[in-house]
C-alpha atoms as one frame of an Amber mdcrd trajectory, in Angstrom:
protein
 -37.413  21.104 -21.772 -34.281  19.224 -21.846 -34.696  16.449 -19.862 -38.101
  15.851 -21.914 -35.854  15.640 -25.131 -33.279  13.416 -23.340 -36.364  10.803
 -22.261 -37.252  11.385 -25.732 -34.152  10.274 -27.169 -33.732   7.896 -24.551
 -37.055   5.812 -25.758 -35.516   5.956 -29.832 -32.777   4.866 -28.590 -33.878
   2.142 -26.642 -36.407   0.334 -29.510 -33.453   0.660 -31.845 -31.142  -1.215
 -29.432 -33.560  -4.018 -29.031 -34.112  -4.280 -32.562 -30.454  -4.280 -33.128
 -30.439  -7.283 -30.055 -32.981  -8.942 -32.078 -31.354  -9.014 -35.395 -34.078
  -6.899 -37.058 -31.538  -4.049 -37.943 -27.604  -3.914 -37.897 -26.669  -0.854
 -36.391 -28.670   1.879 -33.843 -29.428   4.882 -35.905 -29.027   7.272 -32.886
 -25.735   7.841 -32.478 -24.253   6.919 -28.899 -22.509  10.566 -28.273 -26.344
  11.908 -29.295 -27.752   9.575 -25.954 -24.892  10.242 -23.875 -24.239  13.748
 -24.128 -27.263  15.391 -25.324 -27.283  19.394 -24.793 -29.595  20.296 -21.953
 -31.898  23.715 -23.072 -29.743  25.860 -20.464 -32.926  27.712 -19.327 -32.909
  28.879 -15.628 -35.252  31.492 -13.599 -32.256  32.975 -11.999 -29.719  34.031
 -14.464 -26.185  32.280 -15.589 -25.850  28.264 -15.349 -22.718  27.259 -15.813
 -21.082  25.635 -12.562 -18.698  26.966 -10.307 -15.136  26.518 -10.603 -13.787
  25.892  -6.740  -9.776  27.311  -7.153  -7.103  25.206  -5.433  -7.059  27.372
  -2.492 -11.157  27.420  -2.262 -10.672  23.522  -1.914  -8.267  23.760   0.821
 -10.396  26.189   2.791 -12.942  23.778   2.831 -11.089  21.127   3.528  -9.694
  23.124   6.501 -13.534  23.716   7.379 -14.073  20.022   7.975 -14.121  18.675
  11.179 -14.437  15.109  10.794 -12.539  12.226   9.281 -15.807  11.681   7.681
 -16.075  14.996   6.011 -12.160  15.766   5.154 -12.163  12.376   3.571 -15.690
  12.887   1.930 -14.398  16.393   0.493 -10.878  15.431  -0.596 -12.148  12.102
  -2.336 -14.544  13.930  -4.508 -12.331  16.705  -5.901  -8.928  14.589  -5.999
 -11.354  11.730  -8.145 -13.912  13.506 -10.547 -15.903  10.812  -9.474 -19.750
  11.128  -9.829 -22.123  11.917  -6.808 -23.852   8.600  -7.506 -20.382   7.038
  -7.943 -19.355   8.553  -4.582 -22.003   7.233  -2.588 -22.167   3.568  -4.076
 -18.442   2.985  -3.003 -17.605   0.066  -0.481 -14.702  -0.772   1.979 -13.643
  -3.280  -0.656 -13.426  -0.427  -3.257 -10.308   0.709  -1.608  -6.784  -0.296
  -2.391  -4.528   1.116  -0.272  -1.708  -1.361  -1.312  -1.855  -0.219  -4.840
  -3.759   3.038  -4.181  -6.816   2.474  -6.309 -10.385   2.650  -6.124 -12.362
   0.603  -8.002 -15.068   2.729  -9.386 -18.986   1.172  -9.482 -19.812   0.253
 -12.800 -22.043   3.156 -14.612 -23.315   4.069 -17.652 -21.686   6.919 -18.229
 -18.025   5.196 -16.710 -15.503   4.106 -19.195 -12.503   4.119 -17.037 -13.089
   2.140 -13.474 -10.181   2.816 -11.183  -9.673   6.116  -9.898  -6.082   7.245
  -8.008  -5.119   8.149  -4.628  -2.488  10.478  -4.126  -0.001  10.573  -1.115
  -2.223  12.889   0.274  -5.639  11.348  -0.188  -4.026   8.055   0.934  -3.171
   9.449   4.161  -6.754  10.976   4.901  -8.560   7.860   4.090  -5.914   5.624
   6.296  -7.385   7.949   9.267 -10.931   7.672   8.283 -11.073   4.317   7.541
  -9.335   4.344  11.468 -12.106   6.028  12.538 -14.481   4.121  10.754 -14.052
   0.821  11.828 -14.961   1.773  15.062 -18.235   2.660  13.890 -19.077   0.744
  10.761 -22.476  -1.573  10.795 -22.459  -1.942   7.185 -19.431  -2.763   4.416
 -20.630   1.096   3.027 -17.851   3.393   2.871 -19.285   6.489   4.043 -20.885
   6.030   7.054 -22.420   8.225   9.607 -21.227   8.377  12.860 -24.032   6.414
  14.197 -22.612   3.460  11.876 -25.350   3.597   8.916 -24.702   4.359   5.370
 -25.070   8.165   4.730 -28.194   9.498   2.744 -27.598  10.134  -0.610 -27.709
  13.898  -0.243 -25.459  13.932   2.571 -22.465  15.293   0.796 -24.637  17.954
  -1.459 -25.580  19.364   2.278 -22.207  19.301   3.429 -20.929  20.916   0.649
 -23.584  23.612   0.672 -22.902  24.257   4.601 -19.090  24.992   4.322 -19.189
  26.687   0.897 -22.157  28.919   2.493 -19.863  29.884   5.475 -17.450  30.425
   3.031 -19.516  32.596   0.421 -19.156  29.755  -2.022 -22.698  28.560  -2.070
 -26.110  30.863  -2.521 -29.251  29.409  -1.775 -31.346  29.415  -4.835 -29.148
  31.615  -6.288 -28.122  30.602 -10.192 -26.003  27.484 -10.532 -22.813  29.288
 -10.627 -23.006  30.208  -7.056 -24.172  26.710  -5.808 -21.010  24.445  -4.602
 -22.128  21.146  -5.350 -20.335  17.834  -5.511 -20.273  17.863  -9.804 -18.520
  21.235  -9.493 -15.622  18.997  -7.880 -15.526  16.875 -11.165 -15.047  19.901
 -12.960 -12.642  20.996 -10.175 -10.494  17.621 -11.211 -10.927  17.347 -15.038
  -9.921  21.016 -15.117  -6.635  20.758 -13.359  -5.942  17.879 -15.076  -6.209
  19.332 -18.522  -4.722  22.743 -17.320  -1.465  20.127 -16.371  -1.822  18.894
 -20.351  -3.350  15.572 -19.779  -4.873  14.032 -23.436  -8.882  13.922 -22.699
């Protein structure tokens, strides 16, 4: 399995690093790309895994599927980011600077770079959620529900699988390439960006 060869590598990794912290050795023998980016055994039940791809006008029809301020701003800030589920859901108010149009990221692992950009369109979606929020916020969270608490951490994997199932974008236990998930909207971002010639 591949997430028993990642905990695997993980615990290597993990002695060498203290013994590197402890002056024992001089350098980690596992190399950092090796923890990091380990190739998962791409072994599922029901056929191909690689994710799905939402196209520019897929994202807009689910966009135009959202009813909220919650949900247009949840949507739109996950595929105009490439921020990480985990990411996502660990942002606060503070996060967001509207002056300079920046978010300031959580600190991860796996996060090199820590501000994200808002565009003049994103920056006018979250001006009207955060609107909309304040007059429901009981926490500093960002995403809140409309009773005022933090949203579960699943909340936007549910959302996403609602609208992209009305929208035959999202199967049920089908493979992972017809799942709409909220990591398909990081490829959704990384892929536009490169198709526009960015440097990795």
């Amino acid at each position: 399995q591949g997430s028993t060869l990642r905990g695997y590598f993980a615990s290597i990794s993990a002695l060498y690093d203290y013994l590197v912290w402890e002056g024992d050795i001089e350098l980690n023998p596992v190399p950092s790309f090796r923890k990091r980016y380990l190739s998962r055994l791409k072994h599922q039940y029901n056929g191909e895994n690689t994710r799905q791809l939402p196209s520019i006008q897929q994202a807009q029809l689910l966009v135009a599927s959202c009813h909220l301020p919650l949900t247009i701003a949840l949507v739109m800030t996950l595929a105009k980011t490439g921020m990480r589920r985990g990411e996502n859901h660990s942002l606060k108010v503070d996060d967001i600077n509207l002056k300079t149009n920046t978010i300031r990221v959580p600190a991860k692992a796996k996060r090199s770079n820590r501000l994200a950009f808002i565009d003049e369109e994103l920056h006018d979606v979250l001006v009207t959620y955060l609107a909309w929020r304040k007059k429901h916020a009981k926490s500093d969270w960002l995403w809140i529900t409309t009773s005022g608490g933090r949203i579960h951490k699943d909340y936007p994997g549910g959302l996403l699988a609602d609208l992209g199932g009305a929208l035959g974008m999202h199967t049920p236990g089908g493979p992972l390439c017809s799942k709409l998930t909220p990591h398909c909207f990081r490829h959704f971002f990384t892929s536009h960006l490169r198709r526009a010639g960015m440097d990795p």
